[in-house]
Amino acid sequence: MITSLYANAPGLEIFPREEEQSTTLLMLPASNQIIWVSGSVLTALTAGAVSTIYHQGRNHRLNNRQSIIYFLNPELDEPLHSWVKPRGSDLEDIREHVRNAPLLTFSLLPVESL
């Protein structure tokens, strides 16, 4: 849903448009600042009002690079619905999207496996 990231050296790269991954923006937080990155779960919860920020971390082989990353995701033990009702449709349970988004988008393990 949301990734909180602190880094003290270059490495975070943002893709401004999902379909155009050849263009990247290099990001470095200001001193003692945190970057919040929205994920596909937040996009689903807001019915598209908040866009997903596609990104990657690049290893520049710097000796003193430190990153602290915290992932925030919703509980999946009860139905999970969008906070905004999409026009012309009913609210749908998005738990399967949450469980499978890491696998579908990034070839990572599903949430249950973590």
mmCIF file of N, CA and C in Angstrom:
data_model
loop_
_atom_site.group_PDB
_atom_site.id
_atom_site.type_symbol
_atom_site.label_atom_id
_atom_site.label_comp_id
_atom_site.label_asym_id
_atom_site.label_seq_id
_atom_site.Cartn_x
_atom_site.Cartn_y
_atom_site.Cartn_z
ATOM 1 N N MET A 1 0.831 -1.179 0.000
ATOM 2 C CA MET A 1 0.000 0.000 0.000
ATOM 3 C C MET A 1 0.876 1.243 0.000
ATOM 4 N N ILE A 2 1.731 1.380 1.021
ATOM 5 C CA ILE A 2 2.630 2.528 1.104
ATOM 6 C C ILE A 2 4.000 2.019 1.543
ATOM 7 N N THR A 3 5.029 2.552 0.927
ATOM 8 C CA THR A 3 6.393 2.273 1.335
ATOM 9 C C THR A 3 6.992 3.561 1.869
ATOM 10 N N SER A 4 7.567 3.480 3.035
ATOM 11 C CA SER A 4 8.280 4.610 3.632
ATOM 12 C C SER A 4 9.763 4.332 3.460
ATOM 13 N N LEU A 5 10.498 5.280 2.877
ATOM 14 C CA LEU A 5 11.889 5.032 2.548
ATOM 15 C C LEU A 5 12.782 6.168 3.018
ATOM 16 N N TYR A 6 13.847 5.801 3.692
ATOM 17 C CA TYR A 6 14.896 6.751 4.052
ATOM 18 C C TYR A 6 16.188 6.231 3.435
ATOM 19 N N ALA A 7 16.952 7.097 2.803
ATOM 20 C CA ALA A 7 18.258 6.723 2.264
ATOM 21 C C ALA A 7 19.189 7.922 2.378
ATOM 22 N N ASN A 8 20.463 7.634 2.542
ATOM 23 C CA ASN A 8 21.420 8.727 2.674
ATOM 24 C C ASN A 8 22.336 8.867 1.463
ATOM 25 N N ALA A 9 22.028 8.135 0.384
ATOM 26 C CA ALA A 9 22.825 8.205 -0.841
ATOM 27 C C ALA A 9 21.940 7.797 -2.018
ATOM 28 N N PRO A 10 22.356 8.074 -3.243
ATOM 29 C CA PRO A 10 21.544 7.734 -4.417
ATOM 30 C C PRO A 10 21.252 6.240 -4.507
ATOM 31 N N GLY A 11 20.148 5.912 -5.161
ATOM 32 C CA GLY A 11 19.778 4.518 -5.386
ATOM 33 C C GLY A 11 18.332 4.364 -5.804
ATOM 34 N N LEU A 12 17.441 5.232 -5.292
ATOM 35 C CA LEU A 12 16.025 5.141 -5.642
ATOM 36 C C LEU A 12 15.800 5.745 -7.021
ATOM 37 N N GLU A 13 15.125 4.983 -7.881
ATOM 38 C CA GLU A 13 14.774 5.453 -9.217
ATOM 39 C C GLU A 13 13.272 5.319 -9.401
ATOM 40 N N ILE A 14 12.651 6.376 -9.892
ATOM 41 C CA ILE A 14 11.206 6.432 -10.113
ATOM 42 C C ILE A 14 10.933 6.381 -11.608
ATOM 43 N N PHE A 15 9.950 5.580 -12.015
ATOM 44 C CA PHE A 15 9.490 5.568 -13.403
ATOM 45 C C PHE A 15 8.282 6.493 -13.485
ATOM 46 N N PRO A 16 8.407 7.659 -14.157
ATOM 47 C CA PRO A 16 7.290 8.613 -14.168
ATOM 48 C C PRO A 16 6.029 8.065 -14.827
ATOM 49 N N ARG A 17 6.180 7.155 -15.785
ATOM 50 C CA ARG A 17 5.026 6.543 -16.444
ATOM 51 C C ARG A 17 5.262 5.041 -16.501
ATOM 52 N N GLU A 18 4.265 4.296 -16.048
ATOM 53 C CA GLU A 18 4.392 2.832 -15.962
ATOM 54 C C GLU A 18 4.808 2.215 -17.292
ATOM 55 N N GLU A 19 4.215 2.696 -18.391
ATOM 56 C CA GLU A 19 4.466 2.077 -19.689
ATOM 57 C C GLU A 19 5.820 2.463 -20.272
ATOM 58 N N GLU A 20 6.515 3.412 -19.664
ATOM 59 C CA GLU A 20 7.760 3.926 -20.226
ATOM 60 C C GLU A 20 8.895 3.749 -19.225
ATOM 61 N N GLN A 21 9.328 2.507 -19.029
ATOM 62 C CA GLN A 21 10.335 2.238 -18.012
ATOM 63 C C GLN A 21 11.749 2.539 -18.481
ATOM 64 N N SER A 22 11.908 3.075 -19.696
ATOM 65 C CA SER A 22 13.241 3.484 -20.123
ATOM 66 C C SER A 22 13.588 4.862 -19.571
ATOM 67 N N THR A 23 12.584 5.601 -19.095
ATOM 68 C CA THR A 23 12.801 6.917 -18.506
ATOM 69 C C THR A 23 12.728 6.789 -16.993
ATOM 70 N N THR A 24 13.772 7.207 -16.309
ATOM 71 C CA THR A 24 13.766 7.151 -14.849
ATOM 72 C C THR A 24 14.167 8.497 -14.266
ATOM 73 N N LEU A 25 13.654 8.766 -13.080
ATOM 74 C CA LEU A 25 14.052 9.938 -12.309
ATOM 75 C C LEU A 25 14.840 9.442 -11.109
ATOM 76 N N LEU A 26 16.020 9.980 -10.907
ATOM 77 C CA LEU A 26 16.822 9.604 -9.748
ATOM 78 C C LEU A 26 16.352 10.418 -8.560
ATOM 79 N N MET A 27 16.081 9.755 -7.440
ATOM 80 C CA MET A 27 15.545 10.429 -6.258
ATOM 81 C C MET A 27 16.509 10.277 -5.088
ATOM 82 N N LEU A 28 16.699 11.354 -4.358
ATOM 83 C CA LEU A 28 17.467 11.313 -3.126
ATOM 84 C C LEU A 28 16.782 12.219 -2.122
ATOM 85 N N PRO A 29 16.317 11.656 -1.012
ATOM 86 C CA PRO A 29 15.679 12.505 -0.006
ATOM 87 C C PRO A 29 16.657 13.556 0.508
ATOM 88 N N ALA A 30 16.119 14.708 0.870
ATOM 89 C CA ALA A 30 16.942 15.720 1.527
ATOM 90 C C ALA A 30 17.402 15.162 2.869
ATOM 91 N N SER A 31 18.381 15.773 3.445
ATOM 92 C CA SER A 31 18.918 15.306 4.718
ATOM 93 C C SER A 31 17.810 15.130 5.756
ATOM 94 N N ASN A 32 17.782 13.965 6.384
ATOM 95 C CA ASN A 32 16.804 13.634 7.429
ATOM 96 C C ASN A 32 15.358 13.690 6.946
ATOM 97 N N GLN A 33 15.117 13.344 5.702
ATOM 98 C CA GLN A 33 13.771 13.321 5.139
ATOM 99 C C GLN A 33 13.408 11.892 4.744
ATOM 100 N N ILE A 34 12.106 11.624 4.662
ATOM 101 C CA ILE A 34 11.579 10.318 4.261
ATOM 102 C C ILE A 34 10.741 10.507 3.005
ATOM 103 N N ILE A 35 10.820 9.555 2.097
ATOM 104 C CA ILE A 35 9.977 9.551 0.898
ATOM 105 C C ILE A 35 8.878 8.515 1.112
ATOM 106 N N TRP A 36 7.644 8.894 0.813
ATOM 107 C CA TRP A 36 6.508 7.972 0.864
ATOM 108 C C TRP A 36 6.172 7.596 -0.571
ATOM 109 N N VAL A 37 6.107 6.297 -0.849
ATOM 110 C CA VAL A 37 5.837 5.799 -2.192
ATOM 111 C C VAL A 37 4.515 5.035 -2.163
ATOM 112 N N SER A 38 3.567 5.452 -2.995
ATOM 113 C CA SER A 38 2.263 4.776 -3.047
ATOM 114 C C SER A 38 2.353 3.543 -3.935
ATOM 115 N N GLY A 39 1.676 2.478 -3.502
ATOM 116 C CA GLY A 39 1.683 1.229 -4.245
ATOM 117 C C GLY A 39 0.331 0.924 -4.866
ATOM 118 N N SER A 40 0.252 -0.203 -5.557
ATOM 119 C CA SER A 40 -0.972 -0.567 -6.277
ATOM 120 C C SER A 40 -2.141 -0.825 -5.333
ATOM 121 N N VAL A 41 -1.868 -1.229 -4.094
ATOM 122 C CA VAL A 41 -2.957 -1.449 -3.137
ATOM 123 C C VAL A 41 -3.623 -0.117 -2.790
ATOM 124 N N LEU A 42 -2.836 0.932 -2.578
ATOM 125 C CA LEU A 42 -3.415 2.251 -2.311
ATOM 126 C C LEU A 42 -4.185 2.752 -3.528
ATOM 127 N N THR A 43 -3.696 2.462 -4.717
ATOM 128 C CA THR A 43 -4.419 2.828 -5.937
ATOM 129 C C THR A 43 -5.774 2.125 -5.971
ATOM 130 N N ALA A 44 -5.808 0.834 -5.619
ATOM 131 C CA ALA A 44 -7.073 0.094 -5.586
ATOM 132 C C ALA A 44 -8.001 0.624 -4.495
ATOM 133 N N LEU A 45 -7.453 0.932 -3.327
ATOM 134 C CA LEU A 45 -8.277 1.442 -2.223
ATOM 135 C C LEU A 45 -8.882 2.810 -2.525
ATOM 136 N N THR A 46 -8.225 3.599 -3.357
ATOM 137 C CA THR A 46 -8.727 4.940 -3.692
ATOM 138 C C THR A 46 -9.393 4.975 -5.060
ATOM 139 N N ALA A 47 -9.684 3.805 -5.629
ATOM 140 C CA ALA A 47 -10.320 3.697 -6.952
ATOM 141 C C ALA A 47 -9.569 4.524 -7.992
ATOM 142 N N GLY A 48 -8.250 4.519 -7.902
ATOM 143 C CA GLY A 48 -7.416 5.201 -8.886
ATOM 144 C C GLY A 48 -7.102 6.654 -8.581
ATOM 145 N N ALA A 49 -7.652 7.198 -7.498
ATOM 146 C CA ALA A 49 -7.396 8.610 -7.169
ATOM 147 C C ALA A 49 -5.925 8.850 -6.820
ATOM 148 N N VAL A 50 -5.265 7.860 -6.216
ATOM 149 C CA VAL A 50 -3.831 7.945 -5.922
ATOM 150 C C VAL A 50 -3.128 6.964 -6.853
ATOM 151 N N SER A 51 -2.216 7.457 -7.658
ATOM 152 C CA SER A 51 -1.523 6.616 -8.632
ATOM 153 C C SER A 51 -0.404 5.813 -7.983
ATOM 154 N N THR A 52 -0.143 4.660 -8.557
ATOM 155 C CA THR A 52 0.980 3.834 -8.143
ATOM 156 C C THR A 52 2.270 4.479 -8.629
ATOM 157 N N ILE A 53 3.286 4.485 -7.790
ATOM 158 C CA ILE A 53 4.598 4.991 -8.195
ATOM 159 C C ILE A 53 5.502 3.782 -8.409
ATOM 160 N N TYR A 54 5.797 3.489 -9.665
ATOM 161 C CA TYR A 54 6.685 2.376 -9.968
ATOM 162 C C TYR A 54 8.120 2.841 -9.766
ATOM 163 N N HIS A 55 8.907 2.015 -9.101
ATOM 164 C CA HIS A 55 10.251 2.423 -8.724
ATOM 165 C C HIS A 55 11.150 1.199 -8.588
ATOM 166 N N GLN A 56 12.413 1.464 -8.439
ATOM 167 C CA GLN A 56 13.385 0.404 -8.190
ATOM 168 C C GLN A 56 14.543 0.983 -7.398
ATOM 169 N N GLY A 57 15.290 0.108 -6.769
ATOM 170 C CA GLY A 57 16.514 0.508 -6.083
ATOM 171 C C GLY A 57 17.701 0.021 -6.890
ATOM 172 N N ARG A 58 18.652 0.900 -7.125
ATOM 173 C CA ARG A 58 19.844 0.523 -7.882
ATOM 174 C C ARG A 58 21.050 0.535 -6.945
ATOM 175 N N ASN A 59 21.860 -0.492 -7.065
ATOM 176 C CA ASN A 59 23.070 -0.595 -6.252
ATOM 177 C C ASN A 59 24.200 0.135 -6.972
ATOM 178 N N HIS A 60 24.580 1.287 -6.444
ATOM 179 C CA HIS A 60 25.681 2.061 -7.027
ATOM 180 C C HIS A 60 27.024 1.678 -6.410
ATOM 181 N N ARG A 61 27.025 0.637 -5.586
ATOM 182 C CA ARG A 61 28.236 0.124 -4.941
ATOM 183 C C ARG A 61 28.953 1.212 -4.125
ATOM 184 N N LEU A 62 28.142 2.003 -3.435
ATOM 185 C CA LEU A 62 28.690 3.023 -2.551
ATOM 186 C C LEU A 62 29.011 2.392 -1.202
ATOM 187 N N ASN A 63 30.098 2.782 -0.602
ATOM 188 C CA ASN A 63 30.523 2.181 0.666
ATOM 189 C C ASN A 63 29.611 2.514 1.834
ATOM 190 N N ASN A 64 29.047 3.709 1.861
ATOM 191 C CA ASN A 64 28.297 4.145 3.039
ATOM 192 C C ASN A 64 26.819 4.392 2.772
ATOM 193 N N ARG A 65 26.228 3.705 1.827
ATOM 194 C CA ARG A 65 24.800 3.905 1.565
ATOM 195 C C ARG A 65 23.991 3.127 2.594
ATOM 196 N N GLN A 66 23.043 3.812 3.206
ATOM 197 C CA GLN A 66 22.136 3.171 4.157
ATOM 198 C C GLN A 66 20.707 3.457 3.727
ATOM 199 N N SER A 67 19.875 2.430 3.760
ATOM 200 C CA SER A 67 18.454 2.579 3.451
ATOM 201 C C SER A 67 17.649 1.915 4.547
ATOM 202 N N ILE A 68 16.575 2.552 4.920
ATOM 203 C CA ILE A 68 15.617 1.962 5.849
ATOM 204 C C ILE A 68 14.275 1.996 5.135
ATOM 205 N N ILE A 69 13.654 0.836 4.995
ATOM 206 C CA ILE A 69 12.398 0.731 4.252
ATOM 207 C C ILE A 69 11.354 0.088 5.153
ATOM 208 N N TYR A 70 10.148 0.641 5.137
ATOM 209 C CA TYR A 70 9.038 0.088 5.915
ATOM 210 C C TYR A 70 7.840 -0.027 4.984
ATOM 211 N N PHE A 71 7.251 -1.218 4.904
ATOM 212 C CA PHE A 71 6.084 -1.464 4.063
ATOM 213 C C PHE A 71 4.836 -1.480 4.933
ATOM 214 N N LEU A 72 3.817 -0.761 4.531
ATOM 215 C CA LEU A 72 2.547 -0.710 5.249
ATOM 216 C C LEU A 72 1.469 -1.302 4.354
ATOM 217 N N ASN A 73 0.798 -2.341 4.830
ATOM 218 C CA ASN A 73 -0.280 -2.982 4.083
ATOM 219 C C ASN A 73 -1.452 -3.255 5.010
ATOM 220 N N PRO A 74 -2.672 -3.339 4.452
ATOM 221 C CA PRO A 74 -3.858 -3.584 5.280
ATOM 222 C C PRO A 74 -3.940 -5.038 5.740
ATOM 223 N N GLU A 75 -4.703 -5.263 6.809
ATOM 224 C CA GLU A 75 -5.011 -6.622 7.264
ATOM 225 C C GLU A 75 -5.908 -7.279 6.220
ATOM 226 N N LEU A 76 -5.779 -8.600 6.066
ATOM 227 C CA LEU A 76 -6.536 -9.310 5.034
ATOM 228 C C LEU A 76 -7.487 -10.347 5.606
ATOM 229 N N ASP A 77 -7.789 -10.273 6.909
ATOM 230 C CA ASP A 77 -8.647 -11.281 7.528
ATOM 231 C C ASP A 77 -10.134 -11.003 7.332
ATOM 232 N N GLU A 78 -10.495 -9.819 6.865
ATOM 233 C CA GLU A 78 -11.889 -9.470 6.575
ATOM 234 C C GLU A 78 -11.954 -8.846 5.189
ATOM 235 N N PRO A 79 -13.147 -8.811 4.563
ATOM 236 C CA PRO A 79 -13.248 -8.179 3.245
ATOM 237 C C PRO A 79 -12.646 -6.775 3.249
ATOM 238 N N LEU A 80 -11.977 -6.454 2.168
ATOM 239 C CA LEU A 80 -11.314 -5.160 2.019
ATOM 240 C C LEU A 80 -11.881 -4.480 0.779
ATOM 241 N N HIS A 81 -12.482 -3.325 0.985
ATOM 242 C CA HIS A 81 -13.126 -2.612 -0.119
ATOM 243 C C HIS A 81 -12.458 -1.270 -0.357
ATOM 244 N N SER A 82 -12.624 -0.784 -1.571
ATOM 245 C CA SER A 82 -12.126 0.543 -1.915
ATOM 246 C C SER A 82 -12.761 1.580 -1.005
ATOM 247 N N TRP A 83 -12.010 2.612 -0.674
ATOM 248 C CA TRP A 83 -12.542 3.703 0.142
ATOM 249 C C TRP A 83 -13.424 4.620 -0.692
ATOM 250 N N VAL A 84 -13.341 4.483 -2.004
ATOM 251 C CA VAL A 84 -14.109 5.306 -2.937
ATOM 252 C C VAL A 84 -14.878 4.362 -3.844
ATOM 253 N N LYS A 85 -16.185 4.564 -3.961
ATOM 254 C CA LYS A 85 -16.983 3.696 -4.831
ATOM 255 C C LYS A 85 -16.739 4.095 -6.282
ATOM 256 N N PRO A 86 -16.242 3.137 -7.101
ATOM 257 C CA PRO A 86 -16.028 3.445 -8.516
ATOM 258 C C PRO A 86 -17.349 3.779 -9.200
ATOM 259 N N ARG A 87 -17.316 4.710 -10.125
ATOM 260 C CA ARG A 87 -18.539 5.095 -10.836
ATOM 261 C C ARG A 87 -19.101 3.915 -11.611
ATOM 262 N N GLY A 88 -20.390 3.706 -11.459
ATOM 263 C CA GLY A 88 -21.084 2.685 -12.225
ATOM 264 C C GLY A 88 -20.808 1.257 -11.795
ATOM 265 N N SER A 89 -20.231 1.045 -10.624
ATOM 266 C CA SER A 89 -19.999 -0.334 -10.187
ATOM 267 C C SER A 89 -20.102 -0.428 -8.666
ATOM 268 N N ASP A 90 -20.254 -1.660 -8.209
ATOM 269 C CA ASP A 90 -20.325 -1.910 -6.776
ATOM 270 C C ASP A 90 -18.916 -2.025 -6.199
ATOM 271 N N LEU A 91 -18.840 -1.896 -4.890
ATOM 272 C CA LEU A 91 -17.558 -2.097 -4.224
ATOM 273 C C LEU A 91 -17.171 -3.566 -4.323
ATOM 274 N N GLU A 92 -15.922 -3.835 -4.652
ATOM 275 C CA GLU A 92 -15.473 -5.219 -4.728
ATOM 276 C C GLU A 92 -14.403 -5.476 -3.677
ATOM 277 N N ASP A 93 -14.341 -6.719 -3.241
ATOM 278 C CA ASP A 93 -13.340 -7.134 -2.265
ATOM 279 C C ASP A 93 -11.993 -7.214 -2.995
ATOM 280 N N ILE A 94 -11.000 -6.470 -2.535
ATOM 281 C CA ILE A 94 -9.720 -6.416 -3.241
ATOM 282 C C ILE A 94 -8.620 -7.230 -2.542
ATOM 283 N N ARG A 95 -9.007 -8.132 -1.633
ATOM 284 C CA ARG A 95 -7.990 -8.914 -0.917
ATOM 285 C C ARG A 95 -7.110 -9.741 -1.848
ATOM 286 N N GLU A 96 -7.684 -10.327 -2.893
ATOM 287 C CA GLU A 96 -6.870 -11.130 -3.812
ATOM 288 C C GLU A 96 -5.843 -10.259 -4.525
ATOM 289 N N HIS A 97 -6.243 -9.046 -4.874
ATOM 290 C CA HIS A 97 -5.275 -8.117 -5.486
ATOM 291 C C HIS A 97 -4.124 -7.855 -4.520
ATOM 292 N N VAL A 98 -4.447 -7.617 -3.254
ATOM 293 C CA VAL A 98 -3.416 -7.329 -2.253
ATOM 294 C C VAL A 98 -2.490 -8.532 -2.089
ATOM 295 N N ARG A 99 -3.070 -9.724 -2.026
ATOM 296 C CA ARG A 99 -2.258 -10.931 -1.839
ATOM 297 C C ARG A 99 -1.343 -11.194 -3.028
ATOM 298 N N ASN A 100 -1.824 -10.904 -4.238
ATOM 299 C CA ASN A 100 -1.095 -11.287 -5.443
ATOM 300 C C ASN A 100 -0.340 -10.156 -6.124
ATOM 301 N N ALA A 101 -0.526 -8.908 -5.701
ATOM 302 C CA ALA A 101 0.146 -7.787 -6.361
ATOM 303 C C ALA A 101 1.667 -7.952 -6.401
ATOM 304 N N PRO A 102 2.327 -8.374 -5.311
ATOM 305 C CA PRO A 102 3.789 -8.533 -5.396
ATOM 306 C C PRO A 102 4.203 -9.566 -6.439
ATOM 307 N N LEU A 103 3.448 -10.654 -6.542
ATOM 308 C CA LEU A 103 3.765 -11.709 -7.493
ATOM 309 C C LEU A 103 3.527 -11.244 -8.924
ATOM 310 N N LEU A 104 2.377 -10.605 -9.180
ATOM 311 C CA LEU A 104 2.013 -10.197 -10.534
ATOM 312 C C LEU A 104 2.886 -9.064 -11.051
ATOM 313 N N THR A 105 3.201 -8.116 -10.196
ATOM 314 C CA THR A 105 3.915 -6.931 -10.642
ATOM 315 C C THR A 105 5.426 -7.090 -10.592
ATOM 316 N N PHE A 106 5.922 -7.745 -9.565
ATOM 317 C CA PHE A 106 7.361 -7.740 -9.343
ATOM 318 C C PHE A 106 7.986 -9.121 -9.224
ATOM 319 N N SER A 107 7.202 -10.187 -9.443
ATOM 320 C CA SER A 107 7.675 -11.565 -9.290
ATOM 321 C C SER A 107 8.188 -11.840 -7.880
ATOM 322 N N LEU A 108 7.597 -11.181 -6.892
ATOM 323 C CA LEU A 108 7.945 -11.407 -5.489
ATOM 324 C C LEU A 108 6.997 -12.429 -4.882
ATOM 325 N N LEU A 109 7.290 -12.871 -3.680
ATOM 326 C CA LEU A 109 6.428 -13.824 -2.993
ATOM 327 C C LEU A 109 5.089 -13.189 -2.648
ATOM 328 N N PRO A 110 3.986 -13.963 -2.714
ATOM 329 C CA PRO A 110 2.692 -13.440 -2.272
ATOM 330 C C PRO A 110 2.754 -13.047 -0.800
ATOM 331 N N VAL A 111 1.843 -12.190 -0.372
ATOM 332 C CA VAL A 111 1.834 -11.678 0.996
ATOM 333 C C VAL A 111 1.794 -12.806 2.019
ATOM 334 N N GLU A 112 0.994 -13.862 1.784
ATOM 335 C CA GLU A 112 0.866 -14.955 2.754
ATOM 336 C C GLU A 112 2.192 -15.668 2.998
ATOM 337 N N SER A 113 3.092 -15.638 2.039
ATOM 338 C CA SER A 113 4.366 -16.345 2.163
ATOM 339 C C SER A 113 5.390 -15.590 2.976
ATOM 340 N N LEU A 114 5.134 -14.332 3.231
ATOM 341 C CA LEU A 114 6.134 -13.519 3.936
ATOM 342 C C LEU A 114 6.107 -13.759 5.419
#
